[in-house]
Amino acid sequence: MKYLLYVVLIILLVPFQAVMYDRLAIFGVHADLALIAVCLIGLQAGELDAIIVGIVLGFTQDLFTGSTHWENLWLKPMLGLMASLASHNVVNLTLSFSLALLLALSVFSGSVMFLLKSLHGPGVDFLAAAQGIILPQACYDAVLGIVVLKLMQWAMPTRLHVPTAGYE
Amino acid sequence: MAGAKRAFVLLLAVLAIALLIVPEANDGPLKNMERALVSVASHPLRILDSVTQGIDSVWSRYLALRSVSDENRALRREIATLQEEANRLQEKAAATERLATLLNLKEELAYTTLAARVIARDPTNWYHSIVINKGQDDGVSIDMGVMTPTGAVGRVVKVQRQLAVVLLIIDRNNAITGLVQRTRDEGIVEGTEKGWAWIKYLPLLSNVKVGDIVVTSGMAGGFPRGLPIGRITRIERREAELFLSAEIQPDTDFGRLEEVLVIMNPRETGALPLLPVPDPSAPAKRTERIR
C-alpha cells in the first residue's frame, strides 16, 4: 500500500503541479508540492523512504523545469533526510513542530535555490528573492503541508516508521 | 307535563302554518329576524369559505408547483447544457482565431517552424519556463528558438522524446542577442525578476530612446534576425560603466501562452518577414556593419 502510494505520488505529483500551475498560485506564488511530499514522507516514514522518493521526485521535477543543473535531484532527498532526522527527536508530531519544520526546510530550500541561481546566472538581489519568493513560498508550503499532515494523521493514526531514538 | 308539551308542539305547528300563510306585505318583523340571523351566521360562513378557498388554492398551487418544479429542473438542465456548449464554442472560436493567426504567420515565415502547444509550466518558482508538446520525435533540439506572432518567446533548454522545456526570454538565466531596431545597436537580452527583460552592453554613445523596439539580432542562438522582443521602457547610464543598459517590456504576454512556433532552422533564408521598415534616420554605416 505504501509503495503504491509512492508510485502514484511520483507519477502524478510533478505533472499535476506543472499543469495546475496557475490554479495553485496565491498572489503569484506556488507551493512546492514535491518539497511538501518529501518532508512529510521523512516525518512519517523515515529516512530511506524520504531519500528514495526525494531522488525520484526531484529528478522528475528537474525534467520539467527550465534549470539545467539538476538541483532538485539532490535537494529534495536532502530535505527529506533533514525532516526525518528532525522527527527522530519527537515522539508525537505536534502542529507547531511540524509547521516550524516545514517552514524552516522550505526557507532552506529557497535559499539554496537562490544561491545556485546566483552562481549560474547573473546576480539577483537576495532581499527581493526572499520577499518575493522564499518567504511567501515557505508560508504556503508550511500551511499546505500541515493540512496534508493532518489529513494523513486522520487517515493513518500511527506513523509508518517508529524512530527508535525517539522512543527510547 | 305531557299536556304542556303537547300544547307547545301544537303552538309551533300553528306558528309554522301562520308563517306560511302570512301575506308578504306583513312579513316585516320576520324579515328583520331573518336579517339578524343571517348577519350573525354570515361571519362563520365567510370564515369557513375563506378557509376552504385557502386550502383549495394551496392544493392547486402545490399541484401546479409540482409540474413547475419539474419544468424548472428541466429548464435549468437545458440552460446548463447550453451554457456549456456556448463556453465550448467560445473556446473553440478563440482557439481557431489563435491557430489561424499562427498558421498565417507560419505561412509567411521564410524559415521552417513547428507549431506546438503549451502543456505545462515550470513547477518551481525559480525559473520562467514552459513545457511544449513537441520533442525529439518531431525534430526539436536544444537551443532552438520559440516564437509567437507577437515575437520571441524563449529557447529550448531540455528535450525529451515527446516534449521540450523552453526557457522564456524573461528568465534571468536566459540570454539572447538583441538589436535596437532604430539605432542598430547590438546587445545581450536577459530576463529580470519583474518578468521583463534587459538589454545589456549597448554602446555608451548609442542614442537609444524610450519606446525603441528591440528585435533579435540573429547573430547567435536559434532566432532569425528581426524577431520582435519588446520596447525599451527605461535606459540606465552608469558613470563607471562602459556600456548602456535598457529595460525592455516584452510584447508577448508570457502568462497566457497557449500555442507557439518552434523555429527549426532560423538561417534557412536571409528573408526578414517580421522586420519592420527601418527608420531612414538610422545610421547607415552601423547598419551595414551589422548586416
Coordinates of C-alpha atoms in Angstrom, one line a residue:
Chain A
M1 CA 0.0 0.0 0.0
K2 CA 2.8 2.4 1.0
Y3 CA 4.8 1.7 -2.2
L4 CA 1.7 2.0 -4.3
L5 CA 1.1 5.5 -2.7
Y6 CA 4.8 6.4 -3.5
V7 CA 4.4 5.3 -7.1
V8 CA 1.2 7.3 -7.6
L9 CA 2.9 10.3 -6.0
I10 CA 5.9 10.0 -8.2
I11 CA 3.8 9.6 -11.4
L12 CA 1.2 12.3 -10.7
L13 CA 2.6 14.9 -8.4
V14 CA 5.0 16.9 -10.6
P15 CA 2.9 16.7 -13.7
F16 CA -0.1 17.8 -11.6
Q17 CA 1.9 20.8 -10.3
A18 CA 3.2 21.7 -13.7
V19 CA -0.2 21.6 -15.3
M20 CA -2.2 23.2 -12.5
Y21 CA 0.5 25.9 -12.2
D22 CA -1.9 28.9 -12.5
R23 CA -4.6 27.4 -10.3
L24 CA -2.3 26.6 -7.4
A25 CA -0.9 30.1 -7.2
I26 CA -1.7 32.5 -4.4
F27 CA -0.6 36.0 -5.3
G28 CA 1.7 34.5 -8.0
V29 CA 3.5 32.2 -5.5
H30 CA 3.3 28.5 -5.9
A31 CA 3.7 25.8 -3.2
D32 CA 6.4 23.2 -3.9
L33 CA 4.3 20.1 -3.7
A34 CA 7.3 17.8 -4.1
L35 CA 9.0 19.5 -1.2
I36 CA 5.9 19.0 1.0
A37 CA 5.6 15.4 -0.1
V38 CA 9.2 14.6 0.6
C39 CA 9.2 16.3 4.0
L40 CA 6.0 14.5 5.1
I41 CA 7.4 11.2 4.0
G42 CA 10.5 12.0 6.0
L43 CA 8.4 12.8 9.0
Q44 CA 6.0 9.9 8.7
A45 CA 8.1 7.1 7.1
G46 CA 11.7 7.7 7.8
E47 CA 15.0 8.5 6.1
L48 CA 15.2 5.7 3.5
D49 CA 11.8 6.3 2.1
A50 CA 12.3 10.1 2.1
I51 CA 15.6 9.8 0.3
I52 CA 14.4 7.4 -2.4
V53 CA 11.2 9.3 -3.1
G54 CA 13.1 12.6 -2.9
I55 CA 15.5 11.5 -5.6
V56 CA 12.8 10.3 -7.9
L57 CA 10.6 13.3 -7.3
G58 CA 13.5 15.7 -7.6
F59 CA 14.5 14.1 -10.9
T60 CA 11.0 14.3 -12.2
Q61 CA 10.8 17.9 -11.1
D62 CA 14.1 18.8 -12.9
L63 CA 12.7 17.2 -16.1
F64 CA 10.0 19.9 -16.2
T65 CA 12.0 23.0 -15.0
G66 CA 14.0 25.4 -17.0
S67 CA 17.0 24.6 -14.9
T68 CA 19.8 22.6 -16.4
H69 CA 21.7 21.9 -13.2
W70 CA 19.6 19.2 -11.7
E71 CA 19.3 21.0 -8.3
N72 CA 16.2 19.2 -7.2
L73 CA 17.7 15.8 -7.8
W74 CA 19.9 16.2 -4.7
L75 CA 18.0 18.9 -2.8
K76 CA 14.7 17.0 -2.4
P77 CA 16.3 13.9 -0.8
M78 CA 18.3 16.1 1.4
L79 CA 15.2 17.8 2.6
G80 CA 13.5 14.5 3.2
L81 CA 16.5 13.3 5.2
M82 CA 16.6 16.5 7.3
A83 CA 12.8 16.2 8.0
S84 CA 13.3 12.6 9.0
L85 CA 16.3 13.3 11.3
A86 CA 14.4 16.2 12.9
S87 CA 11.4 13.9 13.6
H88 CA 13.7 11.4 15.5
N89 CA 13.7 13.8 18.4
V90 CA 9.9 13.8 18.8
V91 CA 7.5 11.1 19.9
N92 CA 4.4 13.0 18.6
L93 CA 4.4 15.3 15.7
T94 CA 2.8 18.4 17.2
L95 CA 1.2 21.0 14.9
S96 CA 3.7 23.7 15.9
F97 CA 6.8 21.4 15.4
S98 CA 5.6 20.3 12.0
L99 CA 4.8 23.9 11.0
A100 CA 8.1 25.2 12.1
L101 CA 10.0 22.3 10.4
L102 CA 8.2 22.7 7.1
L103 CA 8.7 26.5 7.2
A104 CA 12.5 26.1 8.0
L105 CA 13.0 23.4 5.3
S106 CA 11.2 25.5 2.7
V107 CA 13.3 28.6 3.6
F108 CA 16.4 26.4 3.4
S109 CA 15.4 25.0 0.0
G110 CA 14.6 28.5 -1.3
S111 CA 17.9 29.9 -0.1
V112 CA 19.8 27.0 -1.7
M113 CA 17.9 27.6 -5.0
F114 CA 18.7 31.3 -4.8
L115 CA 22.4 30.6 -4.2
L116 CA 22.6 28.1 -7.1
K117 CA 20.7 30.5 -9.4
S118 CA 23.2 33.3 -8.4
L119 CA 26.1 31.0 -9.1
H120 CA 24.9 30.0 -12.5
G121 CA 23.3 33.3 -13.7
P122 CA 23.6 37.0 -13.2
G123 CA 23.4 38.4 -9.7
V124 CA 20.0 38.5 -8.1
D125 CA 19.0 40.6 -5.1
F126 CA 18.6 38.3 -2.1
L127 CA 16.2 40.6 -0.3
A128 CA 14.0 40.8 -3.3
A129 CA 14.1 37.0 -3.7
A130 CA 13.4 36.5 0.0
Q131 CA 10.5 38.9 -0.1
G132 CA 9.1 37.8 -3.4
I133 CA 9.7 34.0 -3.5
I134 CA 11.4 32.4 -0.5
L135 CA 9.2 33.6 2.5
P136 CA 5.8 33.5 0.7
Q137 CA 6.5 30.1 -0.6
A138 CA 7.7 28.8 2.8
C139 CA 4.4 30.0 4.4
Y140 CA 2.4 28.4 1.6
D141 CA 4.4 25.2 1.9
A142 CA 4.1 25.1 5.7
V143 CA 0.3 25.7 5.7
L144 CA -0.4 23.2 2.9
G145 CA 1.9 20.7 4.5
I146 CA 0.1 20.9 7.8
V147 CA -3.2 20.4 6.2
V148 CA -1.9 17.3 4.3
L149 CA -0.2 16.0 7.5
K150 CA -3.5 16.4 9.5
L151 CA -5.3 14.5 6.8
M152 CA -2.7 11.8 6.8
Q153 CA -2.9 11.5 10.6
W154 CA -6.6 11.3 10.4
A155 CA -6.4 8.5 7.8
M156 CA -3.4 6.7 9.4
P157 CA -3.3 7.4 13.1
T158 CA 0.1 5.8 13.7
R159 CA 3.4 6.8 12.0
L160 CA 4.6 4.3 9.4
H161 CA 8.1 4.4 10.8
V162 CA 8.9 4.4 14.5
P163 CA 12.3 6.1 15.0
T164 CA 14.0 4.1 17.8
A165 CA 16.0 7.0 19.1
G166 CA 12.8 8.9 19.9
Y167 CA 11.1 6.2 21.8
E168 CA 14.0 5.0 24.0
Chain B
M1 CA -96.4 17.9 32.0
A2 CA -97.4 15.9 29.0
G3 CA -100.3 18.2 28.2
A4 CA -98.0 21.3 28.3
K5 CA -95.6 19.6 25.9
R6 CA -98.3 18.8 23.5
A7 CA -99.6 22.3 23.7
F8 CA -96.1 23.7 22.9
V9 CA -95.8 21.4 19.8
L10 CA -99.2 22.5 18.7
L11 CA -98.2 26.2 19.1
L12 CA -95.2 25.6 17.0
A13 CA -97.2 23.9 14.3
V14 CA -99.7 26.8 14.3
L15 CA -96.9 29.3 14.1
A16 CA -95.4 27.5 11.2
I17 CA -98.6 27.3 9.3
A18 CA -99.2 31.0 10.2
L19 CA -95.8 31.9 8.7
L20 CA -96.6 30.1 5.5
I21 CA -99.9 31.8 5.1
V22 CA -99.0 35.3 6.3
P23 CA -99.1 37.6 3.3
E24 CA -95.8 39.0 2.0
A25 CA -96.8 42.5 2.8
N26 CA -97.0 41.8 6.5
D27 CA -93.7 39.9 6.9
G28 CA -91.6 42.9 8.1
P29 CA -90.8 41.5 11.6
L30 CA -89.9 38.2 10.1
K31 CA -87.6 39.8 7.6
N32 CA -85.9 41.6 10.5
M33 CA -85.4 38.4 12.4
E34 CA -84.0 36.8 9.2
R35 CA -81.6 39.6 8.6
A36 CA -80.4 39.4 12.2
L37 CA -79.9 35.7 11.9
V38 CA -78.1 36.0 8.6
S39 CA -75.8 38.7 9.8
V40 CA -74.8 36.5 12.7
A41 CA -74.4 33.4 10.7
S42 CA -72.6 35.0 7.8
H43 CA -69.4 35.6 9.7
P44 CA -68.5 31.9 10.4
L45 CA -69.8 31.2 6.9
R46 CA -67.3 33.6 5.4
I47 CA -64.5 32.4 7.6
L48 CA -65.2 28.8 6.6
D49 CA -65.5 29.8 3.0
S50 CA -62.1 31.6 3.0
V51 CA -60.5 28.6 4.8
T52 CA -61.9 26.3 2.2
Q53 CA -60.7 28.6 -0.6
G54 CA -57.3 28.8 1.0
I55 CA -57.0 25.1 1.2
D56 CA -58.2 24.8 -2.4
S57 CA -55.7 27.4 -3.5
V58 CA -52.8 25.8 -1.6
W59 CA -53.6 22.4 -3.0
S60 CA -53.9 23.7 -6.6
R61 CA -50.7 25.6 -6.2
Y62 CA -49.0 22.6 -4.8
L63 CA -50.2 20.6 -7.8
A64 CA -49.1 23.3 -10.2
L65 CA -45.8 23.7 -8.4
R66 CA -45.1 20.1 -8.8
S67 CA -45.2 20.4 -12.5
V68 CA -43.5 23.8 -12.5
S69 CA -40.7 22.4 -10.4
D70 CA -40.2 19.5 -12.9
E71 CA -40.3 22.0 -15.7
N72 CA -37.9 24.3 -13.9
R73 CA -35.4 21.5 -13.3
A74 CA -35.6 20.5 -17.0
L75 CA -35.0 24.2 -18.0
R76 CA -32.1 24.5 -15.7
R77 CA -30.6 21.4 -17.1
E78 CA -31.1 22.8 -20.6
I79 CA -29.6 26.2 -19.6
A80 CA -26.5 24.4 -18.1
T81 CA -26.1 22.3 -21.3
L82 CA -26.5 25.4 -23.5
Q83 CA -24.0 27.4 -21.3
E84 CA -21.5 24.6 -21.5
E85 CA -22.0 24.4 -25.3
A86 CA -21.6 28.2 -25.5
N87 CA -18.4 28.1 -23.5
R88 CA -17.1 25.3 -25.6
L89 CA -17.9 27.1 -28.8
Q90 CA -16.3 30.3 -27.4
E91 CA -13.2 28.4 -26.5
K92 CA -13.2 26.8 -30.0
A93 CA -13.6 30.2 -31.6
A94 CA -10.8 31.6 -29.6
A95 CA -8.5 28.6 -30.4
T96 CA -9.4 28.8 -34.1
E97 CA -8.6 32.5 -34.1
R98 CA -5.3 31.9 -32.4
L99 CA -4.4 29.0 -34.6
A100 CA -5.4 30.9 -37.7
T101 CA -3.0 33.7 -36.7
L102 CA -0.3 31.2 -36.0
L103 CA -1.0 29.5 -39.4
N104 CA -0.9 32.7 -41.3
L105 CA 2.4 33.6 -39.6
K106 CA 3.8 30.1 -40.3
E107 CA 2.9 30.5 -44.0
E108 CA 4.5 34.0 -44.1
L109 CA 7.7 33.0 -42.5
A110 CA 10.7 32.2 -44.7
Y111 CA 12.1 29.6 -42.3
T112 CA 10.7 26.2 -41.2
T113 CA 8.7 26.3 -38.0
L114 CA 6.8 23.7 -36.0
A115 CA 3.6 24.6 -34.2
A116 CA 3.4 23.3 -30.6
R117 CA 1.0 23.6 -27.7
V118 CA 2.0 24.7 -24.2
I119 CA 1.1 21.9 -21.9
A120 CA 2.6 22.9 -18.6
R121 CA 4.7 25.5 -16.8
D122 CA 7.7 25.4 -14.6
P123 CA 6.7 23.6 -11.4
T124 CA 9.0 25.8 -9.2
N125 CA 9.0 29.5 -8.5
W126 CA 12.6 29.9 -9.6
Y127 CA 12.5 29.6 -13.4
H128 CA 10.3 31.0 -16.1
S129 CA 9.8 28.1 -18.4
I130 CA 7.1 26.3 -20.3
V131 CA 6.7 22.7 -21.5
I132 CA 5.6 22.2 -25.1
N133 CA 4.1 19.0 -26.6
K134 CA 6.8 18.6 -29.3
G135 CA 10.1 16.9 -28.7
Q136 CA 12.9 14.9 -30.3
D137 CA 10.5 12.8 -32.3
D138 CA 9.3 16.0 -34.0
G139 CA 12.8 17.2 -34.7
V140 CA 13.1 19.7 -31.8
S141 CA 16.5 20.1 -30.4
I142 CA 18.3 22.1 -27.7
D143 CA 18.8 25.9 -28.4
M144 CA 16.1 26.1 -30.9
G145 CA 14.2 29.4 -30.7
V146 CA 10.5 29.6 -29.9
M147 CA 8.2 32.4 -31.0
T148 CA 4.6 33.6 -31.3
P149 CA 3.0 36.1 -33.7
T150 CA 4.0 38.8 -31.1
G151 CA 7.7 37.9 -31.1
A152 CA 10.4 35.9 -29.5
V153 CA 9.4 33.6 -26.5
G154 CA 12.4 31.7 -25.5
R155 CA 14.8 28.9 -26.3
V156 CA 14.6 25.1 -25.9
V157 CA 16.8 24.0 -23.0
K158 CA 15.7 20.4 -22.5
V159 CA 14.3 17.9 -25.0
Q160 CA 12.5 14.6 -24.3
R161 CA 11.0 12.3 -26.9
Q162 CA 7.6 13.9 -27.0
L163 CA 8.1 17.2 -25.1
A164 CA 10.5 20.0 -24.6
V165 CA 11.2 22.6 -22.0
V166 CA 11.5 26.2 -23.2
L167 CA 13.3 28.8 -21.0
L168 CA 11.5 32.1 -21.6
I169 CA 13.4 35.2 -22.5
I170 CA 12.2 36.8 -19.3
D171 CA 14.2 34.4 -17.2
R172 CA 17.4 35.7 -15.7
N173 CA 19.3 32.7 -16.8
N174 CA 18.4 33.2 -20.5
A175 CA 20.4 35.4 -22.8
I176 CA 19.9 36.1 -26.4
T177 CA 21.4 38.6 -28.7
G178 CA 19.2 41.6 -29.4
L179 CA 19.3 44.6 -31.7
V180 CA 17.8 48.1 -31.2
Q181 CA 15.8 48.4 -34.4
R182 CA 16.2 52.1 -34.9
T183 CA 19.9 52.6 -34.0
R184 CA 21.0 49.0 -34.9
D185 CA 23.0 48.8 -31.6
E186 CA 23.5 45.3 -30.5
G187 CA 23.4 43.9 -27.0
I188 CA 22.5 40.9 -24.9
V189 CA 18.9 40.5 -23.8
E190 CA 18.4 38.9 -20.3
G191 CA 15.4 38.4 -18.1
T192 CA 14.6 40.2 -14.9
E193 CA 12.8 39.3 -11.7
K194 CA 9.9 41.5 -12.7
G195 CA 9.1 39.3 -15.7
W196 CA 10.6 41.9 -18.1
A197 CA 13.9 41.9 -19.9
W198 CA 17.1 44.0 -20.0
I199 CA 19.3 44.7 -23.0
K200 CA 22.9 45.0 -21.8
Y201 CA 26.2 46.0 -23.4
L202 CA 24.8 48.7 -25.6
P203 CA 27.5 51.2 -26.8
L204 CA 27.8 54.1 -24.4
L205 CA 27.4 56.6 -27.2
S206 CA 24.3 55.0 -28.6
N207 CA 21.3 57.3 -28.9
V208 CA 18.6 54.7 -27.9
K209 CA 15.4 56.2 -26.6
V210 CA 12.5 55.0 -24.6
G211 CA 10.0 53.4 -26.9
D212 CA 12.6 52.0 -29.3
I213 CA 11.9 48.5 -30.5
V214 CA 14.3 45.7 -29.7
V215 CA 14.5 42.7 -32.1
T216 CA 16.6 39.6 -32.3
S217 CA 19.9 40.1 -34.0
G218 CA 20.2 36.6 -35.4
M219 CA 23.9 36.6 -34.7
A220 CA 23.7 33.6 -32.4
G221 CA 21.2 31.2 -31.0
G222 CA 18.1 29.8 -32.6
F223 CA 16.4 33.0 -33.7
P224 CA 16.4 34.6 -37.1
R225 CA 17.2 38.3 -37.4
G226 CA 14.3 40.8 -36.8
L227 CA 12.0 38.9 -34.5
P228 CA 10.4 41.5 -32.1
I229 CA 11.4 41.2 -28.4
G230 CA 9.8 44.3 -26.9
R231 CA 10.1 48.0 -26.4
I232 CA 12.6 50.0 -24.3
T233 CA 10.9 51.5 -21.2
R234 CA 14.0 52.7 -19.3
I235 CA 17.6 53.5 -20.1
E236 CA 20.3 53.1 -17.5
R237 CA 23.5 55.1 -17.8
R238 CA 26.0 54.4 -15.1
E239 CA 29.1 56.6 -14.9
A240 CA 31.6 53.9 -14.1
E241 CA 30.3 51.5 -16.8
L242 CA 31.5 51.3 -20.4
F243 CA 28.1 50.2 -21.7
L244 CA 24.4 51.2 -21.5
S245 CA 21.6 49.0 -20.3
A246 CA 17.9 49.4 -21.1
E247 CA 14.8 47.8 -19.7
I248 CA 12.5 46.1 -22.2
Q249 CA 8.8 45.5 -21.9
P250 CA 8.2 42.3 -24.0
D251 CA 5.3 42.4 -26.4
T252 CA 4.4 38.8 -25.6
D253 CA 2.1 38.1 -22.7
F254 CA 4.1 35.2 -21.2
G255 CA 1.3 34.3 -18.7
R256 CA -1.1 33.5 -21.5
L257 CA 1.0 31.4 -23.9
E258 CA -1.0 28.6 -25.4
E259 CA 0.4 27.9 -28.8
V260 CA 3.9 28.6 -30.0
L261 CA 6.1 28.1 -33.1
V262 CA 9.5 26.3 -32.7
I263 CA 12.0 27.7 -35.2
M264 CA 13.5 24.7 -36.8
N265 CA 16.1 26.4 -38.9
P266 CA 16.5 30.1 -38.5
R267 CA 19.1 30.5 -41.1
E268 CA 17.2 28.8 -43.9
T269 CA 16.9 32.0 -45.9
G270 CA 18.0 35.6 -45.4
A271 CA 14.5 36.9 -45.6
L272 CA 13.2 39.1 -42.7
P273 CA 9.5 38.8 -42.8
L274 CA 8.8 40.3 -39.4
L275 CA 11.4 43.0 -39.6
P276 CA 9.6 46.3 -39.8
V277 CA 10.8 49.0 -42.2
P278 CA 13.9 50.6 -40.6
D279 CA 13.9 54.3 -39.8
P280 CA 15.7 56.2 -42.6
S281 CA 17.4 58.4 -40.0
A282 CA 19.2 55.4 -38.6
P283 CA 23.0 55.5 -39.2
A284 CA 23.6 53.6 -42.4
K285 CA 27.2 52.8 -41.6
R286 CA 26.4 50.9 -38.5
T287 CA 23.5 49.0 -40.2
E288 CA 26.0 48.0 -42.9
R289 CA 28.4 46.7 -40.3
I290 CA 25.8 44.5 -38.5
R291 CA 24.4 43.1 -41.7

